[in-house]
PDB file of N, CA and C in Angstrom:
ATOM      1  N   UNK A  26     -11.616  -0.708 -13.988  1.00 49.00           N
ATOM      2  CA  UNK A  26     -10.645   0.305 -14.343  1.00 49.00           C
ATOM      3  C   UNK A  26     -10.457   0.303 -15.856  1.00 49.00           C
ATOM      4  N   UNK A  27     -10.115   1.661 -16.474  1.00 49.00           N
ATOM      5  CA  UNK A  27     -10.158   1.476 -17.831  1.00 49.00           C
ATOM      6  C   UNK A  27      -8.571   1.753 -17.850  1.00 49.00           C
ATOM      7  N   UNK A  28      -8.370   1.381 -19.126  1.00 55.00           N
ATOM      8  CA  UNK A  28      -6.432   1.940 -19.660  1.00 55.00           C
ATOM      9  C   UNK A  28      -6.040   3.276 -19.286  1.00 55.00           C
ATOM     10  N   UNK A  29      -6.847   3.964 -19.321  1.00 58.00           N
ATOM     11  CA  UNK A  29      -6.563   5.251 -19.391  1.00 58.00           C
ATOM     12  C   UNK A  29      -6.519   5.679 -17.714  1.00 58.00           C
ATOM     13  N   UNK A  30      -7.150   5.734 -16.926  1.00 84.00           N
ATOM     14  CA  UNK A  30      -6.699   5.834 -15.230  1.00 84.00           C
ATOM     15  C   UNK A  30      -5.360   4.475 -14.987  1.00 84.00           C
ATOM     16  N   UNK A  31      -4.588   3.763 -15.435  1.00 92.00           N
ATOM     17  CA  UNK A  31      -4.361   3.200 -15.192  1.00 92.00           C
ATOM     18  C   UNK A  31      -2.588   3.354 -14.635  1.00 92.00           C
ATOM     19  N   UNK A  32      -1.515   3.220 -13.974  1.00 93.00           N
ATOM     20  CA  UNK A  32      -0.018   3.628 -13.845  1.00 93.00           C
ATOM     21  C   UNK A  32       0.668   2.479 -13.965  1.00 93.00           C
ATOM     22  N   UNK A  33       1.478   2.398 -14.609  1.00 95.00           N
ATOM     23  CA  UNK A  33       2.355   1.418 -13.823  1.00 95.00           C
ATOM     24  C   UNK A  33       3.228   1.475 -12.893  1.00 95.00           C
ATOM     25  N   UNK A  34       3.418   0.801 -11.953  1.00 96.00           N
ATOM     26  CA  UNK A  34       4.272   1.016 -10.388  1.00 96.00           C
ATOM     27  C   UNK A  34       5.622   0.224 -10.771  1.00 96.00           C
ATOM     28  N   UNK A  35       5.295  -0.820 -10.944  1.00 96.00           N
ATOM     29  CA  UNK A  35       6.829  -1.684 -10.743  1.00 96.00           C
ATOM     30  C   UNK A  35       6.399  -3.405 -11.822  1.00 96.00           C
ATOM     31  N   UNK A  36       7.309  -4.059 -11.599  1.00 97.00           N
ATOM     32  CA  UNK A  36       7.221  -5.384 -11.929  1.00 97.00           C
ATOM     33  C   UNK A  36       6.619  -6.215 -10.784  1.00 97.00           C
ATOM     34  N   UNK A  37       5.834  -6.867 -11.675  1.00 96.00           N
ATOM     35  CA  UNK A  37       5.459  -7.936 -10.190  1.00 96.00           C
ATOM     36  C   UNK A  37       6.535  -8.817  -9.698  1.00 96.00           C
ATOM     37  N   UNK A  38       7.508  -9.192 -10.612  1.00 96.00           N
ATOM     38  CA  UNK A  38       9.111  -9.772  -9.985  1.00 96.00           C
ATOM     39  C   UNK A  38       9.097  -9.095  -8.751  1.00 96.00           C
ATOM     40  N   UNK A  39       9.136  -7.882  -8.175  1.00 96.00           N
ATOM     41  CA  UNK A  39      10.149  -6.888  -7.410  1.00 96.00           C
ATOM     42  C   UNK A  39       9.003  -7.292  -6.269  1.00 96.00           C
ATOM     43  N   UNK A  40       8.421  -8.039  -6.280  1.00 96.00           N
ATOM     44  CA  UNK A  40       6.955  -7.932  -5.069  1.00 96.00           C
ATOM     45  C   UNK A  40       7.304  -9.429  -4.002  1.00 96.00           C
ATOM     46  N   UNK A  41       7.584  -9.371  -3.690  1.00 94.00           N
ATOM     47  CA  UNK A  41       7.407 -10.490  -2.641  1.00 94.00           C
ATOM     48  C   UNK A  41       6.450 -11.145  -2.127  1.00 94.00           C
ATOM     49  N   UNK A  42       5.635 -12.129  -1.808  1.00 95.00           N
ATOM     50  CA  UNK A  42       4.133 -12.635  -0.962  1.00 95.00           C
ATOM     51  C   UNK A  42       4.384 -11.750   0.283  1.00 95.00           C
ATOM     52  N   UNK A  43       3.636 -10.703   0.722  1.00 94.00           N
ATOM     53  CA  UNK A  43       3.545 -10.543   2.217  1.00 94.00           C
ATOM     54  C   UNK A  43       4.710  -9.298   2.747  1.00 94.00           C
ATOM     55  N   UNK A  44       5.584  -8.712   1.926  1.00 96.00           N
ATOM     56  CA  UNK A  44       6.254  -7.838   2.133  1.00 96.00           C
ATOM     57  C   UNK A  44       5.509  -6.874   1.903  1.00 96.00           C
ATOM     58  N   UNK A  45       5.961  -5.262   1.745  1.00 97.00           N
ATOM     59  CA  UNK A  45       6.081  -4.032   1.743  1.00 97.00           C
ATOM     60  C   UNK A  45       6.641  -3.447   0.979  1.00 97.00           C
ATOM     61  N   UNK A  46       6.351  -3.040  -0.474  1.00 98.00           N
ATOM     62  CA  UNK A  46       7.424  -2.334  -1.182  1.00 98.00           C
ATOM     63  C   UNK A  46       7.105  -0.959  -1.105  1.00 98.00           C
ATOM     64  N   UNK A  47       8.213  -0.293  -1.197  1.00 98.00           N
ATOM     65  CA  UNK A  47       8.202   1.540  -1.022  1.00 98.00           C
ATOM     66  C   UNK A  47       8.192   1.813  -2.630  1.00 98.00           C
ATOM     67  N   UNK A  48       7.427   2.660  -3.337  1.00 97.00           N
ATOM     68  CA  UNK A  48       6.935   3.177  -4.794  1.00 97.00           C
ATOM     69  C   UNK A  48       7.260   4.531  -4.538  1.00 97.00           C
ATOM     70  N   UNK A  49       8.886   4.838  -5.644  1.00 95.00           N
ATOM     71  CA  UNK A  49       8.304   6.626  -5.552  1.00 95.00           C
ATOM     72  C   UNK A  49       8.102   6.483  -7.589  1.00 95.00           C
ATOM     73  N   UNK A  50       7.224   7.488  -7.974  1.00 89.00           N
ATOM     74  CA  UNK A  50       6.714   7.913  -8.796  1.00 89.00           C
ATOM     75  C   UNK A  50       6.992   9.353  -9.117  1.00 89.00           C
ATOM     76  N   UNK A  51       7.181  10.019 -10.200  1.00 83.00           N
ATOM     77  CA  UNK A  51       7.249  11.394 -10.728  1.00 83.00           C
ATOM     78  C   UNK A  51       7.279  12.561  -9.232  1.00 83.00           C
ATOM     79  N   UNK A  52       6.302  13.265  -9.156  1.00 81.00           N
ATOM     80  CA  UNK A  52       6.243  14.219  -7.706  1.00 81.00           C
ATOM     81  C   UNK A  52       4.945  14.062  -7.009  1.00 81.00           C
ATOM     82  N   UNK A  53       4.554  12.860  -6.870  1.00 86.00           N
ATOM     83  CA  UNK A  53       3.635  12.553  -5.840  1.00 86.00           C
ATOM     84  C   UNK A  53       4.352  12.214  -4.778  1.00 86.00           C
ATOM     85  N   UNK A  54       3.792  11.762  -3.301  1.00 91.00           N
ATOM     86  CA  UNK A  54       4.188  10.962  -2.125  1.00 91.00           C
ATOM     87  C   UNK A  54       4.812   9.548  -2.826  1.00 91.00           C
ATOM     88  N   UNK A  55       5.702   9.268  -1.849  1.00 96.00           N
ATOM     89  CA  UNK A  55       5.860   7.541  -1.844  1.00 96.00           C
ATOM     90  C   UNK A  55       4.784   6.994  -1.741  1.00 96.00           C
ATOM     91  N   UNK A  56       4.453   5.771  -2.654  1.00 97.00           N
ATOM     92  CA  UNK A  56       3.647   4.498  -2.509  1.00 97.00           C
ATOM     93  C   UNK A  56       4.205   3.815  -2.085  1.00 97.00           C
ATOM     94  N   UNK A  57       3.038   2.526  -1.419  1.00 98.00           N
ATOM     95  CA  UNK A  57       3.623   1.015  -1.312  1.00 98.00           C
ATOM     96  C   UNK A  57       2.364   0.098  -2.094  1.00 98.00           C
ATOM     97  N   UNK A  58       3.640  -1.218  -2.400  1.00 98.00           N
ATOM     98  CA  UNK A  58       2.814  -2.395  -2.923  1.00 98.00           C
ATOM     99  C   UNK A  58       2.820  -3.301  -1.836  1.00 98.00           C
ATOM    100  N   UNK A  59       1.868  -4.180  -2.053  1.00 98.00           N
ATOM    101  CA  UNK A  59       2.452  -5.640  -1.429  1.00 98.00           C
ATOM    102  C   UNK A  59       1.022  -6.599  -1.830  1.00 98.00           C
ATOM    103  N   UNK A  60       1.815  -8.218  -2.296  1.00 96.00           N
ATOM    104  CA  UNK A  60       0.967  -9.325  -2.349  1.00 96.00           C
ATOM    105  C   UNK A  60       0.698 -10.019  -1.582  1.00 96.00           C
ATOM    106  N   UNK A  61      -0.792 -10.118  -1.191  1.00 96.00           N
ATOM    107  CA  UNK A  61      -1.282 -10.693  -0.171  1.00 96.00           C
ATOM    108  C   UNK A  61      -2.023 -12.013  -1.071  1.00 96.00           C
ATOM    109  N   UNK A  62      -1.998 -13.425  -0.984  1.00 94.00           N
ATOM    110  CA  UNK A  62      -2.866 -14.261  -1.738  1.00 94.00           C
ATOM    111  C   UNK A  62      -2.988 -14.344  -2.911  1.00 94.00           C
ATOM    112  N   UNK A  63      -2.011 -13.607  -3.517  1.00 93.00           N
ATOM    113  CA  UNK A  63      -1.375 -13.264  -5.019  1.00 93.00           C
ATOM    114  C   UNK A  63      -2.964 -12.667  -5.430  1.00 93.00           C
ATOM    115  N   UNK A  64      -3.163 -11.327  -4.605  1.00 96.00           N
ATOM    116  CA  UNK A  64      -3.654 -10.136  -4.525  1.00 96.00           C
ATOM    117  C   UNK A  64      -2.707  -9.339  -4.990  1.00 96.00           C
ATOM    118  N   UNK A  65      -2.665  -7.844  -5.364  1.00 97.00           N
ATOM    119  CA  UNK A  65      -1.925  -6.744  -5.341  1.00 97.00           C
ATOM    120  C   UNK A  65      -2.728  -5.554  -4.146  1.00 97.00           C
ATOM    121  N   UNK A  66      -2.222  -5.028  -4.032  1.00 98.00           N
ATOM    122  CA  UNK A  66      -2.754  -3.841  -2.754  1.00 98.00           C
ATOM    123  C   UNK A  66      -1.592  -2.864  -2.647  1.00 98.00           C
ATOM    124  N   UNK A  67      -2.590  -1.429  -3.483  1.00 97.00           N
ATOM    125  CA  UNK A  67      -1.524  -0.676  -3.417  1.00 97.00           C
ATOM    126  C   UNK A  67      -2.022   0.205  -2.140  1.00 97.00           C
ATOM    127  N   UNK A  68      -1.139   1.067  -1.662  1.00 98.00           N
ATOM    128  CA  UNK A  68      -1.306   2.313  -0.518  1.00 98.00           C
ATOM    129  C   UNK A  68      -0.496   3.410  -0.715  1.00 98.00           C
ATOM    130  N   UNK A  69      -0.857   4.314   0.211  1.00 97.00           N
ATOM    131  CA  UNK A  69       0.365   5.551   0.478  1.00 97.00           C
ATOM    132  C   UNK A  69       1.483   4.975   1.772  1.00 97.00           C
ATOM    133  N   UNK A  70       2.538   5.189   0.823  1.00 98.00           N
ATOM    134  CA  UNK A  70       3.646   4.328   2.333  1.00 98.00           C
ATOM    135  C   UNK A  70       3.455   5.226   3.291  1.00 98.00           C
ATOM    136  N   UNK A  71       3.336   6.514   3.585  1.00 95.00           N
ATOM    137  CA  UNK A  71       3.700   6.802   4.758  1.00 95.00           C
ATOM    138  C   UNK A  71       2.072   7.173   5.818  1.00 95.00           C
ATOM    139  N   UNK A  72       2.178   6.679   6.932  1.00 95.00           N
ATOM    140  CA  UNK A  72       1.289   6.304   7.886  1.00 95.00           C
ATOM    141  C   UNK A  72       0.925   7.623   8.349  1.00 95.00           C
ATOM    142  N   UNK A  73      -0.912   7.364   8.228  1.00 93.00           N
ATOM    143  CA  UNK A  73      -1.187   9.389   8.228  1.00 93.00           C
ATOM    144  C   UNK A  73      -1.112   9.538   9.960  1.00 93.00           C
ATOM    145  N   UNK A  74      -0.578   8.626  10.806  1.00 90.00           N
ATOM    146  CA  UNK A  74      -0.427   9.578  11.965  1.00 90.00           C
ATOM    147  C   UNK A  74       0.890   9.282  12.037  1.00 90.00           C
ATOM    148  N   UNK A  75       1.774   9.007  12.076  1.00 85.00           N
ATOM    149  CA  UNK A  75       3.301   8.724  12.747  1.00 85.00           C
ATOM    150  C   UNK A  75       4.041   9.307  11.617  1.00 85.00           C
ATOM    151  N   UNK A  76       3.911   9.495  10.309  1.00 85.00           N
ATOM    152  CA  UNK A  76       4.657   9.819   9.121  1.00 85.00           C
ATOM    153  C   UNK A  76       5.718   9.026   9.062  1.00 85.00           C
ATOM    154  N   UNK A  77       5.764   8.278   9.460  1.00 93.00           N
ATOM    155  CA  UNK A  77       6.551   6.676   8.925  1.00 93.00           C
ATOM    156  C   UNK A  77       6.143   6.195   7.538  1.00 93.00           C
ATOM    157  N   UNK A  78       7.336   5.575   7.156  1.00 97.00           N
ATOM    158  CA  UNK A  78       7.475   4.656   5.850  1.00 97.00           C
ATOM    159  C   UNK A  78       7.067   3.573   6.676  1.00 97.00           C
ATOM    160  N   UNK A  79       5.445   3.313   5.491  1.00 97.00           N
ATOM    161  CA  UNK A  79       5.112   1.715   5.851  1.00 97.00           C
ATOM    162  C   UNK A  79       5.869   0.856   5.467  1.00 97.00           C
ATOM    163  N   UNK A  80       6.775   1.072   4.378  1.00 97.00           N
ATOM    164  CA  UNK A  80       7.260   0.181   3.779  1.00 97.00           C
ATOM    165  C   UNK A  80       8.441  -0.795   5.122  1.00 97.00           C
ATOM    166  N   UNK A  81       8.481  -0.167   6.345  1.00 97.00           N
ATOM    167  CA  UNK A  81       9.264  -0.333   7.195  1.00 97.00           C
ATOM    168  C   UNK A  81       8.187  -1.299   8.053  1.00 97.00           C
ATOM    169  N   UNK A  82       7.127  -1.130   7.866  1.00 97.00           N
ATOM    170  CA  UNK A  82       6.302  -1.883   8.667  1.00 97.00           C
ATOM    171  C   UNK A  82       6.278  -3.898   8.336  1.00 97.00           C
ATOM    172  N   UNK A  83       5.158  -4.405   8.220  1.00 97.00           N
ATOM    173  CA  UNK A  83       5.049  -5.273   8.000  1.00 97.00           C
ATOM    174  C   UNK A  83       3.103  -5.941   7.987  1.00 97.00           C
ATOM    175  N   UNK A  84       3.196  -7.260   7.098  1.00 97.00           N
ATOM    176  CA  UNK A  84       1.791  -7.137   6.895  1.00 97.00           C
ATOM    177  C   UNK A  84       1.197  -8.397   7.569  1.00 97.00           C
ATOM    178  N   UNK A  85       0.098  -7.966   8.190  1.00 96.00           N
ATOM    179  CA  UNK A  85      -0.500  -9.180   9.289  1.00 96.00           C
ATOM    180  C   UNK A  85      -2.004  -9.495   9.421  1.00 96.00           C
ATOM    181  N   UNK A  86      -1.992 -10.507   9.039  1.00 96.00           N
ATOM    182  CA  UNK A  86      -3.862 -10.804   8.705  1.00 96.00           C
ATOM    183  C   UNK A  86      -4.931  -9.766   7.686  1.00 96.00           C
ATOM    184  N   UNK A  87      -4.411  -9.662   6.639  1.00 96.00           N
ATOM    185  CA  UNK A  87      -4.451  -8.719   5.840  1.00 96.00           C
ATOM    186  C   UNK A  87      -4.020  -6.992   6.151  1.00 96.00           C
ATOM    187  N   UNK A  88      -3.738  -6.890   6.827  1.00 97.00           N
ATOM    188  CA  UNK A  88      -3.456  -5.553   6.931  1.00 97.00           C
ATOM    189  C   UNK A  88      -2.018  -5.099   7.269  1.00 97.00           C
ATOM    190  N   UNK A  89      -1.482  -4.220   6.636  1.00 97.00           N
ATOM    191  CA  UNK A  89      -0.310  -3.886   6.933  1.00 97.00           C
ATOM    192  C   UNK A  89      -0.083  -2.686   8.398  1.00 97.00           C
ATOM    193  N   UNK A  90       0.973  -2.995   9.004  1.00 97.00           N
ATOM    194  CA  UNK A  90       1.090  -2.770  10.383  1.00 97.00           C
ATOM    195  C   UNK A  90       1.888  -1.476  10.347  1.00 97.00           C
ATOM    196  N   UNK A  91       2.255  -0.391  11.213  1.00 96.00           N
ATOM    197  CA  UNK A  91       3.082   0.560  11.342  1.00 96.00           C
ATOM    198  C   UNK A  91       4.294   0.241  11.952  1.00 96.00           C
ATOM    199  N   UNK A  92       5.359   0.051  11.696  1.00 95.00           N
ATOM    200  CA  UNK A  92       6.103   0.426  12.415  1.00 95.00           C
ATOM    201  C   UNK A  92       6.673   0.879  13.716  1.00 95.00           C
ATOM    202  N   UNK A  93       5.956   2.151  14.054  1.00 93.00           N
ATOM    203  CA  UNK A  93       6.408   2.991  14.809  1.00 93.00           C
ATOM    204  C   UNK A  93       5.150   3.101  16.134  1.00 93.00           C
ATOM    205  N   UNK A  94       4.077   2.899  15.629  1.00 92.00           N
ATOM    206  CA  UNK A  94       2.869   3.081  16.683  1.00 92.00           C
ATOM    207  C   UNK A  94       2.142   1.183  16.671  1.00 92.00           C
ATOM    208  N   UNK A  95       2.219   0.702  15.723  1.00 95.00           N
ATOM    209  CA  UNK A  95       1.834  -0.421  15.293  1.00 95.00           C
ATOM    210  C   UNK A  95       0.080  -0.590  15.085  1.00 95.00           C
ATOM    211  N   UNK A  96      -0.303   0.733  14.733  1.00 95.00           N
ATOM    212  CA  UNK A  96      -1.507   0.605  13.536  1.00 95.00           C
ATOM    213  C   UNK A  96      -1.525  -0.063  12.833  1.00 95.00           C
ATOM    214  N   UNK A  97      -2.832  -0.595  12.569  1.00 96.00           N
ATOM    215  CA  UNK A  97      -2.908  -1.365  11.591  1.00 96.00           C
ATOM    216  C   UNK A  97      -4.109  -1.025  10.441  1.00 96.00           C
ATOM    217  N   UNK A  98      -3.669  -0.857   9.149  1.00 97.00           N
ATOM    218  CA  UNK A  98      -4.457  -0.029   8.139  1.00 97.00           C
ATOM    219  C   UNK A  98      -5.067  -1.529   7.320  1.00 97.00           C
ATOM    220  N   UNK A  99      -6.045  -1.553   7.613  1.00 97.00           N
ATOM    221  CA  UNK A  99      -6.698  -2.970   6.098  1.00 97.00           C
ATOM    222  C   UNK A  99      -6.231  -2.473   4.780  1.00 97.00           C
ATOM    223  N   UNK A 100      -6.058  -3.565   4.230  1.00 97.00           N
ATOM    224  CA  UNK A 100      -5.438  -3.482   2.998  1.00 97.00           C
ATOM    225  C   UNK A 100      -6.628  -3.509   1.975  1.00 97.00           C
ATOM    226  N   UNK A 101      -7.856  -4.004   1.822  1.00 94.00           N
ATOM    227  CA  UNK A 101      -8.305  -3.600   1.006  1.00 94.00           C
ATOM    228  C   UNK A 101      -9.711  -2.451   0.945  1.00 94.00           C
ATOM    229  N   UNK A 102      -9.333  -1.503   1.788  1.00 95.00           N
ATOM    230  CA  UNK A 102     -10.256  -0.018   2.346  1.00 95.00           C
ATOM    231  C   UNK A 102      -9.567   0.642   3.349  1.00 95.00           C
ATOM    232  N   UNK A 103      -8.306   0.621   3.629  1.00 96.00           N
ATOM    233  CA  UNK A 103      -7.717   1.680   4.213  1.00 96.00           C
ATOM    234  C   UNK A 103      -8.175   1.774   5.827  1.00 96.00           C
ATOM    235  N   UNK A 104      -9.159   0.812   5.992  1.00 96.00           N
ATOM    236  CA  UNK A 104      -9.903   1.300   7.451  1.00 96.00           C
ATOM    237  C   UNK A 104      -8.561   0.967   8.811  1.00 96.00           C
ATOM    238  N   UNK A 105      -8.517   2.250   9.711  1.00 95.00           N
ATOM    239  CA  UNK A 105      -7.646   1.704  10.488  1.00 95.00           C
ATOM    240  C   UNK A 105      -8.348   0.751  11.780  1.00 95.00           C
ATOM    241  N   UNK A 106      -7.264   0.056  12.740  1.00 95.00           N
ATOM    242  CA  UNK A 106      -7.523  -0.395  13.385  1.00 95.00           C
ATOM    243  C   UNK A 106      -6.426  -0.693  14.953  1.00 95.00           C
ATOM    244  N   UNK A 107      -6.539  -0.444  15.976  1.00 93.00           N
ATOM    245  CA  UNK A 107      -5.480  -0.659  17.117  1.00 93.00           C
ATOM    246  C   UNK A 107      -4.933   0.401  16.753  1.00 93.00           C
ATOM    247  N   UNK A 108      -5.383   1.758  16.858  1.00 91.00           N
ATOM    248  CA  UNK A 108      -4.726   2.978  16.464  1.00 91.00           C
ATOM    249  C   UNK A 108      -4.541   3.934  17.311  1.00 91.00           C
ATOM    250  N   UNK A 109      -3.893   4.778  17.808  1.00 89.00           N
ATOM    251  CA  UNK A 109      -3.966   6.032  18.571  1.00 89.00           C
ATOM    252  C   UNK A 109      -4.810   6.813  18.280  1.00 89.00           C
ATOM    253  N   UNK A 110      -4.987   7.720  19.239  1.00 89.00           N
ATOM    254  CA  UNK A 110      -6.099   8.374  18.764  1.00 89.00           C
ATOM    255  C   UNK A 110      -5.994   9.732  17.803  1.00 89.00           C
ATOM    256  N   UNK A 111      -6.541   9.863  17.024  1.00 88.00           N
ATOM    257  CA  UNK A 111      -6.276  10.834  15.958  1.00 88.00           C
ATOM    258  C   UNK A 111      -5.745   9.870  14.640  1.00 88.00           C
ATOM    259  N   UNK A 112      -5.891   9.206  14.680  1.00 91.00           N
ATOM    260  CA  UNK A 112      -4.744   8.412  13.469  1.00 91.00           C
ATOM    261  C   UNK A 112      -6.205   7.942  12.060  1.00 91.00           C
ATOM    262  N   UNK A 113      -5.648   8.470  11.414  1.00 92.00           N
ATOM    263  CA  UNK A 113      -6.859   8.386   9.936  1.00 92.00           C
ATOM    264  C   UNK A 113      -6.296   7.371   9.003  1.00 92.00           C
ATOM    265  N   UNK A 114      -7.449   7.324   8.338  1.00 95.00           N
ATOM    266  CA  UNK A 114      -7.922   6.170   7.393  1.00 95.00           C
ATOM    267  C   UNK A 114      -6.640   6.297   6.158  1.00 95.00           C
ATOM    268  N   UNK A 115      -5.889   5.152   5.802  1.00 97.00           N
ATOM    269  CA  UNK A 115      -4.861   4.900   5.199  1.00 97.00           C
ATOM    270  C   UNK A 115      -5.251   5.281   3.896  1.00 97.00           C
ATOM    271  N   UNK A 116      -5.366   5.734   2.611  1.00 96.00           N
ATOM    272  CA  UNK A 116      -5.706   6.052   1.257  1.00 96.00           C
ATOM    273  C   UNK A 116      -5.271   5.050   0.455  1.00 96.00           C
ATOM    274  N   UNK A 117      -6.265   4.110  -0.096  1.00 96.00           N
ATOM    275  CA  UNK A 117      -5.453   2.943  -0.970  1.00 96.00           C
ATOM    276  C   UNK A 117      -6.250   3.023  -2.218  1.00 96.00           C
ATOM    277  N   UNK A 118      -5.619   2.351  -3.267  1.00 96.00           N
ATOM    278  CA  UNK A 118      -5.548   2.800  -4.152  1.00 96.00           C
ATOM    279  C   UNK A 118      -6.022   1.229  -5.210  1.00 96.00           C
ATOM    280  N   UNK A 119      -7.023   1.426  -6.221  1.00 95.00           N
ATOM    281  CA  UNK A 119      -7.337   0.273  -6.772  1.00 95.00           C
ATOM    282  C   UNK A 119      -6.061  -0.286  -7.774  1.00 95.00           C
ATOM    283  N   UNK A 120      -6.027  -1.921  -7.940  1.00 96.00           N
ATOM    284  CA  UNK A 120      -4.478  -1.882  -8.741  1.00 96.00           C
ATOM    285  C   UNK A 120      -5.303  -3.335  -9.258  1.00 96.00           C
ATOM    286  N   UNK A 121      -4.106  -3.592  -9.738  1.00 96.00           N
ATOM    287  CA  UNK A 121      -4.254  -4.954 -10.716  1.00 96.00           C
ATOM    288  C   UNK A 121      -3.196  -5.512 -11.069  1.00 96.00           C
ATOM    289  N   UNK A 122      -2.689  -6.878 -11.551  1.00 96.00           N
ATOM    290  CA  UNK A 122      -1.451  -7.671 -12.103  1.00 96.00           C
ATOM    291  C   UNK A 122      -1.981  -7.732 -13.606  1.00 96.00           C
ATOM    292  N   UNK A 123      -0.762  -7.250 -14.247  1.00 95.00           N
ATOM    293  CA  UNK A 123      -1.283  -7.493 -15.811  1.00 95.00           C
ATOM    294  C   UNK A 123       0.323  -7.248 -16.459  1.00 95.00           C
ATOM    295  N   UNK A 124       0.612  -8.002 -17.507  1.00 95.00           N
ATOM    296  CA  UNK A 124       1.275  -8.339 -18.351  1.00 95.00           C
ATOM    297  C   UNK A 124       2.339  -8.206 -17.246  1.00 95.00           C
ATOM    298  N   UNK A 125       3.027  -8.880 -16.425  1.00 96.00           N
ATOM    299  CA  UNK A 125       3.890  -9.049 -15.343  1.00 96.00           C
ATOM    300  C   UNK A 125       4.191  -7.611 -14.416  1.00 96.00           C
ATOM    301  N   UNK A 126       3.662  -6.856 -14.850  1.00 97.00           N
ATOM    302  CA  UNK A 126       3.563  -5.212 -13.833  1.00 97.00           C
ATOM    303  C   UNK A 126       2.473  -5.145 -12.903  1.00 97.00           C
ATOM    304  N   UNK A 127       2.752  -4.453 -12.098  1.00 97.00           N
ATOM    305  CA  UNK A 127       1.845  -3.929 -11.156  1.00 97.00           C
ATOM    306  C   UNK A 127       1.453  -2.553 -11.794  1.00 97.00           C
ATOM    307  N   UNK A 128      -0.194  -2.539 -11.877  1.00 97.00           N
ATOM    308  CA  UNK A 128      -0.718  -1.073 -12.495  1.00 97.00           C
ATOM    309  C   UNK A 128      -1.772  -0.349 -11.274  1.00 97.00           C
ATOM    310  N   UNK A 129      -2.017   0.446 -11.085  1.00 96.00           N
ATOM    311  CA  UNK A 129      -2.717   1.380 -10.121  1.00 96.00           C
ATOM    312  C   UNK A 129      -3.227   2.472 -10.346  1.00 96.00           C
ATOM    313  N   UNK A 130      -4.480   2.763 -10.107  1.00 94.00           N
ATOM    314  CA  UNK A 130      -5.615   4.124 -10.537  1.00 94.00           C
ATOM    315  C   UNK A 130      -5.110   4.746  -9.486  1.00 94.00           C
ATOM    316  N   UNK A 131      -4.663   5.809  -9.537  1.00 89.00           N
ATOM    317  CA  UNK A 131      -4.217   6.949  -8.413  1.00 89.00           C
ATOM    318  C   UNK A 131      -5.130   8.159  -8.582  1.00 89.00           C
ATOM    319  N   UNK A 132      -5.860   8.259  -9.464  1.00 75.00           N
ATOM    320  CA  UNK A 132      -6.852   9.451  -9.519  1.00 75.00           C
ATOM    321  C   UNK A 132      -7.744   9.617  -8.569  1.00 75.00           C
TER     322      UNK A 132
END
């Protein structure tokens, strides 16, 4: 990633190991963060079949879980898994830890 695709989301303070944070930004959708293995992994919070806030969900063997149907989207390619049918591939987003922020290519 170069500087220039690059956002900043939040502080890595605000991140928890293994939680879910909800990201709103200017007038895009809500994001979410979360540290897995003092990884960063960003996504779109809300779950493209149930339209739930992931951030309500929770994260389990790398992948964060739904809520509401209990999909489970991999965290690092979006691929779903234990899904209903119709339920699509989560959109995640490349990120990085740098100077104590969380930064993310959303392009």
């Amino acid at each position: 990633m170069t500087d220039t695709t690059l956002i900043r989301l939040c502080d890595v303070a605000d991140l928890a190991e293994g939680e879910v944070l909800k990201i709103e930004i200017d007038a895009r959708k809500p994001l979410a963060a979360t540290l897995v293995d003092g990884v960063v992994h960003v996504f779109d919070d809300t779950c493209p079949h149930a339209e739930e806030s992931l951030s309500k969900g929770w994260v389990e063997d790398g992948r964060v879980v739904c809520p509401v149907h209990f999909a489970e989207f991999d965290l690092t390619d979006g691929s779903v898994h234990n899904a209903p049918a119709g339920c699509g591939r989560l959109q995640s987003y490349a990120a990085e830890l740098r100077d104590g922020a969380v930064f993310a290519s959303l392009a």
